PDB file of C-alpha atoms in Angstrom:
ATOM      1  CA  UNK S   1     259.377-143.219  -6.025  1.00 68.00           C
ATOM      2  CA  UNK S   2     258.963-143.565  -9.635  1.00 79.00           C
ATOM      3  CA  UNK S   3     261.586-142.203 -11.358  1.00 91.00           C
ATOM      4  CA  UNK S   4     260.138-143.094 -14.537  1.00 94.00           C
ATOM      5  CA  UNK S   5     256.760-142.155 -15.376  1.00 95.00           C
ATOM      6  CA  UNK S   6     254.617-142.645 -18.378  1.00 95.00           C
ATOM      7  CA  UNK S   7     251.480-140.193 -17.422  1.00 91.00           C
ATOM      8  CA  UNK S   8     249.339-141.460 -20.671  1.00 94.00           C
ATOM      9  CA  UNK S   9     247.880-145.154 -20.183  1.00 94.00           C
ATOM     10  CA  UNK S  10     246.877-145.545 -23.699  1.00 96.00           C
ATOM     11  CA  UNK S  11     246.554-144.056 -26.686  1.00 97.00           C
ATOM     12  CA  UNK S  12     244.416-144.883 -29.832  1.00 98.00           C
ATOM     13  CA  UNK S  13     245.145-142.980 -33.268  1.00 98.00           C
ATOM     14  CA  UNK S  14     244.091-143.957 -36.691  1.00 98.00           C
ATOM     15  CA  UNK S  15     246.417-146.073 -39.163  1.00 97.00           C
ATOM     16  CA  UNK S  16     248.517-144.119 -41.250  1.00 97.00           C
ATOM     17  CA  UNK S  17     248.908-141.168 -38.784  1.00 97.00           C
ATOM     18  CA  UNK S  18     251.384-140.627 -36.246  1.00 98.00           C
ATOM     19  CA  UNK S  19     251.498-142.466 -32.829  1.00 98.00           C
ATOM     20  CA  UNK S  20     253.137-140.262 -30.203  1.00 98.00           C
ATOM     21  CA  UNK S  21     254.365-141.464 -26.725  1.00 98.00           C
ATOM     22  CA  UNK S  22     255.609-139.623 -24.224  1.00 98.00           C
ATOM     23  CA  UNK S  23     258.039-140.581 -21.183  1.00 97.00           C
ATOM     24  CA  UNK S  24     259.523-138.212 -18.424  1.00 97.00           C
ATOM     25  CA  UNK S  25     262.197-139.588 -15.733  1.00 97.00           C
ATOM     26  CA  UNK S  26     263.273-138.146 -12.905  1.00 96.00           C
ATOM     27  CA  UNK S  27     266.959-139.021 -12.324  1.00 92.00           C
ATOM     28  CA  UNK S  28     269.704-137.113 -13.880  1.00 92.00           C
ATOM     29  CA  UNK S  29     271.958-139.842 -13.388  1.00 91.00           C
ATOM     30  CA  UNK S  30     270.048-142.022 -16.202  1.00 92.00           C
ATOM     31  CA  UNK S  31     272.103-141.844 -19.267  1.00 90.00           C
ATOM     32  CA  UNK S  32     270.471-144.437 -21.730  1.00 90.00           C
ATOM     33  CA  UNK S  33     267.001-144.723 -22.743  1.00 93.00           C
ATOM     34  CA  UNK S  34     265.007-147.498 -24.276  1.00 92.00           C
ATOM     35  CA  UNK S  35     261.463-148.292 -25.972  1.00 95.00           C
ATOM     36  CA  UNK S  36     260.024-151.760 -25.897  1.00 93.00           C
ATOM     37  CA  UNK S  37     256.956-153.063 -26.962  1.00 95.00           C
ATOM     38  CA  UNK S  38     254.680-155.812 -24.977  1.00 91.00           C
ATOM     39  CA  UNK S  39     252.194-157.824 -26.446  1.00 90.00           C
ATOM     40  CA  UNK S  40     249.923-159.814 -23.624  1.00 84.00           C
ATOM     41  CA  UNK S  41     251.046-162.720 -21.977  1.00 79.00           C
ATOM     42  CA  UNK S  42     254.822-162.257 -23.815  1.00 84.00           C
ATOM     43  CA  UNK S  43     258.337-160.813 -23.083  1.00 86.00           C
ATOM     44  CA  UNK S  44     258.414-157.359 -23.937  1.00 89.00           C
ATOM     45  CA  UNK S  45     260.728-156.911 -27.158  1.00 89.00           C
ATOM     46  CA  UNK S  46     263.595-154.082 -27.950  1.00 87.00           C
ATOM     47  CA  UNK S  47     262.493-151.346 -30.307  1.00 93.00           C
ATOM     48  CA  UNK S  48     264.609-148.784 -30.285  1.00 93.00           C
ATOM     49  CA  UNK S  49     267.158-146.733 -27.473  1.00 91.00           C
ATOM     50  CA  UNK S  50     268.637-143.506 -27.617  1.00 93.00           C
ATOM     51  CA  UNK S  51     272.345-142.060 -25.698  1.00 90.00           C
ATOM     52  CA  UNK S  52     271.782-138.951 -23.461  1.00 91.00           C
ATOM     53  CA  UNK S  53     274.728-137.342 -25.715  1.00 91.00           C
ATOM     54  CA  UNK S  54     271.890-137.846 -28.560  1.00 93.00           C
ATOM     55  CA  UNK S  55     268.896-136.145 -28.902  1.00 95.00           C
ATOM     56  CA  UNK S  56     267.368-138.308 -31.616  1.00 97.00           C
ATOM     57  CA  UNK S  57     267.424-141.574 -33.152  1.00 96.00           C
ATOM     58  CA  UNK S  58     265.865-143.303 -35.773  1.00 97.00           C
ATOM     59  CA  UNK S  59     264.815-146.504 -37.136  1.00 95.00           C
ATOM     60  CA  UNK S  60     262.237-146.876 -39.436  1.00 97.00           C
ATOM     61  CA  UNK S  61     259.495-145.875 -38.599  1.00 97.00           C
ATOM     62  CA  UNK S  62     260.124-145.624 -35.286  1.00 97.00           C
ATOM     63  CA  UNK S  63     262.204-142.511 -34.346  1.00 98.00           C
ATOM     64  CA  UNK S  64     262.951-141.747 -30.434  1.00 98.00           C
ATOM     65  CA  UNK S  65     263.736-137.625 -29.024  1.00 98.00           C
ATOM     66  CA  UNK S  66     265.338-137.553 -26.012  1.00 97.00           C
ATOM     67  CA  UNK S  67     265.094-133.291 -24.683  1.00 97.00           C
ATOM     68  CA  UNK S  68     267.284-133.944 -21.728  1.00 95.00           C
ATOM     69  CA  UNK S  69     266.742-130.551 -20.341  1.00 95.00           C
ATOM     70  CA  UNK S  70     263.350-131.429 -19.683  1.00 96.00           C
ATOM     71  CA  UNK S  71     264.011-134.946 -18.320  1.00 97.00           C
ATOM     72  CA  UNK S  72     261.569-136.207 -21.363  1.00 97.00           C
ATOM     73  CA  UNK S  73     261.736-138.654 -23.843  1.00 97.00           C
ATOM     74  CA  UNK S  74     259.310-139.462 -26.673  1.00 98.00           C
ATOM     75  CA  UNK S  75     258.626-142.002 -29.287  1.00 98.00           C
ATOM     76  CA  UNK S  76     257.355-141.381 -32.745  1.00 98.00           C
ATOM     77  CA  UNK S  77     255.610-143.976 -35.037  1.00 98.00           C
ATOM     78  CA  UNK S  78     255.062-143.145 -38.526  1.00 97.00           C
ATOM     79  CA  UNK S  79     253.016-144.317 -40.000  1.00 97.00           C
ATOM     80  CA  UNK S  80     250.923-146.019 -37.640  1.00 98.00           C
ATOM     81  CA  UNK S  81     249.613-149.861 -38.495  1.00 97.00           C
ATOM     82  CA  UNK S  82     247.281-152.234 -36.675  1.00 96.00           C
ATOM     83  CA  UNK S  83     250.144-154.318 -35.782  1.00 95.00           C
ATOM     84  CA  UNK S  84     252.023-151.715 -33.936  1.00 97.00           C
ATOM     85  CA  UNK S  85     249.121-151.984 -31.641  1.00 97.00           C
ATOM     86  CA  UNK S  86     250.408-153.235 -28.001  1.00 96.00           C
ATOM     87  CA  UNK S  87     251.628-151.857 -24.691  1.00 95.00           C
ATOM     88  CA  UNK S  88     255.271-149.772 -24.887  1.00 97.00           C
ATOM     89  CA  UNK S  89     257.163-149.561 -22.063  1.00 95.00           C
ATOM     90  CA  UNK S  90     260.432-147.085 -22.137  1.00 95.00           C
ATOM     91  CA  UNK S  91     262.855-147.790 -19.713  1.00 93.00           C
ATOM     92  CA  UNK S  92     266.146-146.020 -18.444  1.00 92.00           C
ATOM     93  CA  UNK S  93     269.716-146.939 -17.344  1.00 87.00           C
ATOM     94  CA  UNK S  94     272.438-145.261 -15.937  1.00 81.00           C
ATOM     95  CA  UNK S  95     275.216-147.480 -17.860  1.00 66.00           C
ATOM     96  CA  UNK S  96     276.244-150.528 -15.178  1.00 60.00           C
ATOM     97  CA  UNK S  97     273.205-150.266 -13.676  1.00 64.00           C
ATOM     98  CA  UNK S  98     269.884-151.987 -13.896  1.00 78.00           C
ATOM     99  CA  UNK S  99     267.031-150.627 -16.156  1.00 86.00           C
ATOM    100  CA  UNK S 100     263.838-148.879 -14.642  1.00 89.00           C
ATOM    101  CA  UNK S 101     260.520-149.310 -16.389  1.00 92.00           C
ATOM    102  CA  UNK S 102     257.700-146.908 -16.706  1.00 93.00           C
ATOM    103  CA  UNK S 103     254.247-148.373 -15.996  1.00 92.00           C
ATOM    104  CA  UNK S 104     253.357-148.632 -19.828  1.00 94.00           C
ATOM    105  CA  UNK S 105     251.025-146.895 -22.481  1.00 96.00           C
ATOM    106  CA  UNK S 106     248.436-149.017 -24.720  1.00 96.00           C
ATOM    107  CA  UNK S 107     248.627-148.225 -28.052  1.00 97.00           C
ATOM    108  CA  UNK S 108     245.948-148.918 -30.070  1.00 98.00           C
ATOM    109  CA  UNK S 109     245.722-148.366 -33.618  1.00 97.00           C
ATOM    110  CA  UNK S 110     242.620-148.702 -35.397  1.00 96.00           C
ATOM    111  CA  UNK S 111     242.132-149.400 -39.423  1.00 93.00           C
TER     112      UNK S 111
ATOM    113  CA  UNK I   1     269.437-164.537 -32.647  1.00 59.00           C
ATOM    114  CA  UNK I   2     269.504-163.374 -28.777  1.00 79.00           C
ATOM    115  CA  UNK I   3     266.249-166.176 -28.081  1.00 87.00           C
ATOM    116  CA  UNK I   4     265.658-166.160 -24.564  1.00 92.00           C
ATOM    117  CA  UNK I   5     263.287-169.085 -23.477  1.00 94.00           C
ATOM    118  CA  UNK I   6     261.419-169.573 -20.378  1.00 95.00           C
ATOM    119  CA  UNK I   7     259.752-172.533 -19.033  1.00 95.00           C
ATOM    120  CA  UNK I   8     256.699-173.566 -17.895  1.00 95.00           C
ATOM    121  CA  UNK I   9     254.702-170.447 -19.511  1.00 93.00           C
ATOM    122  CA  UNK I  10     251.673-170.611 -17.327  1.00 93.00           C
ATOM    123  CA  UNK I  11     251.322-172.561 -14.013  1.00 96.00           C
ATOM    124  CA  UNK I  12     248.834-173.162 -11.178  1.00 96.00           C
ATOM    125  CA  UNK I  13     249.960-174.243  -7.786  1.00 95.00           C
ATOM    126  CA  UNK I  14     248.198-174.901  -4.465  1.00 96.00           C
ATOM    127  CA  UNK I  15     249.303-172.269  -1.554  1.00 96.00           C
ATOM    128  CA  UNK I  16     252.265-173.620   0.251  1.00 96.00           C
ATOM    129  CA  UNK I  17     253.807-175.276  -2.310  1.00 96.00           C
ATOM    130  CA  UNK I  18     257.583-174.099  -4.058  1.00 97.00           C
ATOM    131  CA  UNK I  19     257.692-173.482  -8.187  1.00 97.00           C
ATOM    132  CA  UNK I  20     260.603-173.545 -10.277  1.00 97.00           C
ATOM    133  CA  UNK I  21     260.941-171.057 -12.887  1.00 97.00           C
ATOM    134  CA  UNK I  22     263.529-171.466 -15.411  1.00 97.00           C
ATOM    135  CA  UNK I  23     265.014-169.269 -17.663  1.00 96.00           C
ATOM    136  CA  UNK I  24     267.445-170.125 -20.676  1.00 95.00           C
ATOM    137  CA  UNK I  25     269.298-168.178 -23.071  1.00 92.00           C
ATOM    138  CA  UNK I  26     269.286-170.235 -26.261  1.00 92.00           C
ATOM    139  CA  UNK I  27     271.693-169.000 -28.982  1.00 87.00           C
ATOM    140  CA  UNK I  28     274.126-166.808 -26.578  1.00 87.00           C
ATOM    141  CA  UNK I  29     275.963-166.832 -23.083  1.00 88.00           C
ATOM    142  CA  UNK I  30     274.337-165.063 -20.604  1.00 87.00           C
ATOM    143  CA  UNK I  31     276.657-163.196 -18.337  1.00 85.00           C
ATOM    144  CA  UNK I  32     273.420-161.568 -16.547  1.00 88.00           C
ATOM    145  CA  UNK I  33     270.590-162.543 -16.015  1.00 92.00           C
ATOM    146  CA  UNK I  34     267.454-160.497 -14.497  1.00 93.00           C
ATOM    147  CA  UNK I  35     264.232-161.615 -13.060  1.00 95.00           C
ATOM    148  CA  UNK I  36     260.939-158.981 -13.149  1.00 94.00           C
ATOM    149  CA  UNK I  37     258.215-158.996 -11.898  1.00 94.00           C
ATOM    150  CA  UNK I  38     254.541-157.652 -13.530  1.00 88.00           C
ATOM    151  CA  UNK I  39     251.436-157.011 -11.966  1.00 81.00           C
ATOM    152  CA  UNK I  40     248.113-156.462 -14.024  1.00 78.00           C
ATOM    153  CA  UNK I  41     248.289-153.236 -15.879  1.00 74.00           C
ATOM    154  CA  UNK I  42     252.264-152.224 -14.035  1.00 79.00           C
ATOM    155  CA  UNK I  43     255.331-151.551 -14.592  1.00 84.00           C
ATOM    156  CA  UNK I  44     258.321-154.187 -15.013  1.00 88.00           C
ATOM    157  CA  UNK I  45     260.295-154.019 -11.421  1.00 91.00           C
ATOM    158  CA  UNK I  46     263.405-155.749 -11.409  1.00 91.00           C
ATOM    159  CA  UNK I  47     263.107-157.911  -8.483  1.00 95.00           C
ATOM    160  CA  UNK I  48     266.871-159.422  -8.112  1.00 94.00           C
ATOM    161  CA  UNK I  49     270.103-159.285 -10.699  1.00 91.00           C
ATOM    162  CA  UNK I  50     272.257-162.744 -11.218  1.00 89.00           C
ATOM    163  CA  UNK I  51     275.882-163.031 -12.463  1.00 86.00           C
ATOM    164  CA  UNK I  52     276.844-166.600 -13.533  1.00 82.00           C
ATOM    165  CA  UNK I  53     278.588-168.326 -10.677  1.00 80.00           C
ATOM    166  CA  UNK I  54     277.696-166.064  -8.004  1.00 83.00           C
ATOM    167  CA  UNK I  55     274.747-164.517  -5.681  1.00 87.00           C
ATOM    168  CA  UNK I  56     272.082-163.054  -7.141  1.00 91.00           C
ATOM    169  CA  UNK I  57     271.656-159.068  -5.655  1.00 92.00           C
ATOM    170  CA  UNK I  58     268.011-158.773  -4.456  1.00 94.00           C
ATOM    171  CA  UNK I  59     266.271-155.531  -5.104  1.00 92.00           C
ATOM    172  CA  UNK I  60     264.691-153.892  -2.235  1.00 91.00           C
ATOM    173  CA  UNK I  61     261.804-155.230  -0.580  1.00 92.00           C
ATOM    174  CA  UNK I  62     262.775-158.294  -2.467  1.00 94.00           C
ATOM    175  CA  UNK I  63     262.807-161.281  -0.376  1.00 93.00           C
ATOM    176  CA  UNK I  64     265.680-163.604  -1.008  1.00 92.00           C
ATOM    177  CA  UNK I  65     264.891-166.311   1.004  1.00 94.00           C
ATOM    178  CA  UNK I  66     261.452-166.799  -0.897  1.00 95.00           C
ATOM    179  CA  UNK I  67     262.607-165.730  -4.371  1.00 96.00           C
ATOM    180  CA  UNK I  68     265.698-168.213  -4.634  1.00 95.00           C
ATOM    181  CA  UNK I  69     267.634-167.434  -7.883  1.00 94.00           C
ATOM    182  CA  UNK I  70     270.180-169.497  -9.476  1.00 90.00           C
ATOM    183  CA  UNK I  71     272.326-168.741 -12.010  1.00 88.00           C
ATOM    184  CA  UNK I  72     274.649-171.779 -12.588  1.00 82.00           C
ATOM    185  CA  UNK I  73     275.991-171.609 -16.324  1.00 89.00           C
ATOM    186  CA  UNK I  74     275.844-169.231 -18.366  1.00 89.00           C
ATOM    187  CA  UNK I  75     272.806-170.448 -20.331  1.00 92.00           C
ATOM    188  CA  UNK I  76     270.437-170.885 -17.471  1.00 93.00           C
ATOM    189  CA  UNK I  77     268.917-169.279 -14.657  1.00 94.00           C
ATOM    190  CA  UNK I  78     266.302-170.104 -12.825  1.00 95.00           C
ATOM    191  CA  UNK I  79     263.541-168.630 -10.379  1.00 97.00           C
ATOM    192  CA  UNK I  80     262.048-170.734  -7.617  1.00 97.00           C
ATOM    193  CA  UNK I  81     259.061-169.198  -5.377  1.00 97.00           C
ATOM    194  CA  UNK I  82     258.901-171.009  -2.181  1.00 96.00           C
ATOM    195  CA  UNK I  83     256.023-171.559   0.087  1.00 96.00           C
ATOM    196  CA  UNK I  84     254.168-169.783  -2.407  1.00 96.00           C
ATOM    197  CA  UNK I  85     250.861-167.644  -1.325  1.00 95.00           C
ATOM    198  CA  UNK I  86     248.378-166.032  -3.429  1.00 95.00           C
ATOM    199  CA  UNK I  87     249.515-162.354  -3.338  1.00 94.00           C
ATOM    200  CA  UNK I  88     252.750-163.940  -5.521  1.00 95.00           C
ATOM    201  CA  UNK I  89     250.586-164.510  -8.341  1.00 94.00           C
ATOM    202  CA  UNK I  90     251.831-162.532 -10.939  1.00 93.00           C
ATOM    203  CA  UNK I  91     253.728-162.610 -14.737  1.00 93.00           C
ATOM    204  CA  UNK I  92     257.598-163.312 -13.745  1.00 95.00           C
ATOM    205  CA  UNK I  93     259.652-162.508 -16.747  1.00 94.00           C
ATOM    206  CA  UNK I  94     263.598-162.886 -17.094  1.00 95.00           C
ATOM    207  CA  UNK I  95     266.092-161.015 -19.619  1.00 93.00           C
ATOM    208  CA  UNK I  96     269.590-161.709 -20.363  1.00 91.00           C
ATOM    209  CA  UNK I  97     272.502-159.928 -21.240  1.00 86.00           C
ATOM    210  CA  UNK I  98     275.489-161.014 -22.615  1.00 82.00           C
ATOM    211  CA  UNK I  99     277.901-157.950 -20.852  1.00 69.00           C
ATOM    212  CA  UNK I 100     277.345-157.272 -17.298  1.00 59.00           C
ATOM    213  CA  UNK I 101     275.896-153.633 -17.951  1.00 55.00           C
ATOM    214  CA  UNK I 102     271.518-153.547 -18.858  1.00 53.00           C
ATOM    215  CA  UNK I 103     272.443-152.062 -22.743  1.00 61.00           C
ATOM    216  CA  UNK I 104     271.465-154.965 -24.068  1.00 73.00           C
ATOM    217  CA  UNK I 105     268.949-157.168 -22.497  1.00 84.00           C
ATOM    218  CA  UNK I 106     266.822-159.845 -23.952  1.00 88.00           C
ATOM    219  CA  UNK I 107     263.573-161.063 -22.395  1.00 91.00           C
ATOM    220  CA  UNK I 108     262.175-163.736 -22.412  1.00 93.00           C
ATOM    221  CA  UNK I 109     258.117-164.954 -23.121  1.00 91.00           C
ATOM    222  CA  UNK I 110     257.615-164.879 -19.021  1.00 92.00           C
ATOM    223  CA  UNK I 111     255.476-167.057 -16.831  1.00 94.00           C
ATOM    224  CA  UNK I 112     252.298-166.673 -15.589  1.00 93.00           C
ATOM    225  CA  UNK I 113     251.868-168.095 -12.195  1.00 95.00           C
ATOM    226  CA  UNK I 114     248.613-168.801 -10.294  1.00 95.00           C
ATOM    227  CA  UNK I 115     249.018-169.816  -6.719  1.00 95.00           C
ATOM    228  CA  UNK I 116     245.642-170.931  -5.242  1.00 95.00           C
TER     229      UNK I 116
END
């Protein structure tokens, strides 16, 4: 049972524009929500997380919606660069608990 | 700060044969530590969670008698894979945390291990 599910296994966009990935969970118990980015072969590293009593955060260029309603969570990059290109993972918690992973989206960002 | 190393980064072993995985948090105390688990093109699944000073708790379907974790100070855990076989081949990756809840985990570079 996946109860987190990222439906898009990559994504390519141009630099400069907005990158747009998408996440959707299924349990309502999850209450905090986390992007991290994966390069091959590494650890993946914390970008950003958002509080289910938030619906948005931002840092940077990086800026995370959480629609809690609709069980969905997204992350927006803007603007895009080449280095932003790598594999992001979100992931979700219920607090005390351990954190599920979706299976991942490649980004790709071309110059 | 909040390094997490984790050592050896690659390794090949002949089927049969146990591997030692170790995992070190470098400029913190790690009350929790977490193994994973990542197959080619997969998600992350935790396979076991480990509290300094006690038993780790296995994740279902996780076998603790092959996947021995120890987590015996607060800067180290480690990972061994005993009697290894080829379907274990995979990129085993650790985090740390320096509260017991997952808010703030820290992963580490991972190891790739090749079992022959």
């Amino acid at each position: 049972d996946q109860q987190v599910k990222q439906n898009s296994p990559s994504l390519s966009v141009q630099e400069g524009r907005i990158s747009i990935l998408n996440c959707d969970y299924t349990n309502s118990m999850f209450d905090y929500f986390l992007w991290y980015k994966k390069y091959p072969a590494e650890g993946p590293t914390f970008l950003i997380s958002i509080s289910s009593i938030k619906d948005k955060n931002e840092d940077g260029r990086f800026t995370v919606f959480l629609n809690k309603s609709a069980k969905h969570l997204s992350l927006h990059i803007v603007p895009s660069q080449p280095g932003d290109s790598a594999v992001y993972f979100c992931a979700a918690s219920d607090r005390g608990s351990r954190l599920t992973f979706g299976e991942g989206t490649q980004l790709t960002v071309n110059p | 700060g909040a390094v997490v190393s984790q050592h050896p980064s690659w390794v090949i072993c002949k089927s049969g044969t146990s591997v030692k995985i170790e995992c070190r948090s470098l400029d913190f105390q790690a009350t929790t530590m977490f193994w994973y688990r990542q197959f080619p093109k997969q998600s992350l699944m935790l396979m076991a969670t480990s509290n300094e000073g006690s038993k780790a708790t296995y994740e279902q379907g996780v076998e603790k008698d092959k996947f021995l974790i120890n987590h015996a100070s607060l800067t180290l855990s480690t990972l061994t894979v005993t009697s290894a076989h080829p379907e274990d081949s995979s990129f085993y990756i650790c985090s740390a945390s320096e509260q017991t809840t997952t808010d703030t985990q820290y992963f580490g570079p991972g190891t790739r291990l090749t079992v022959l």
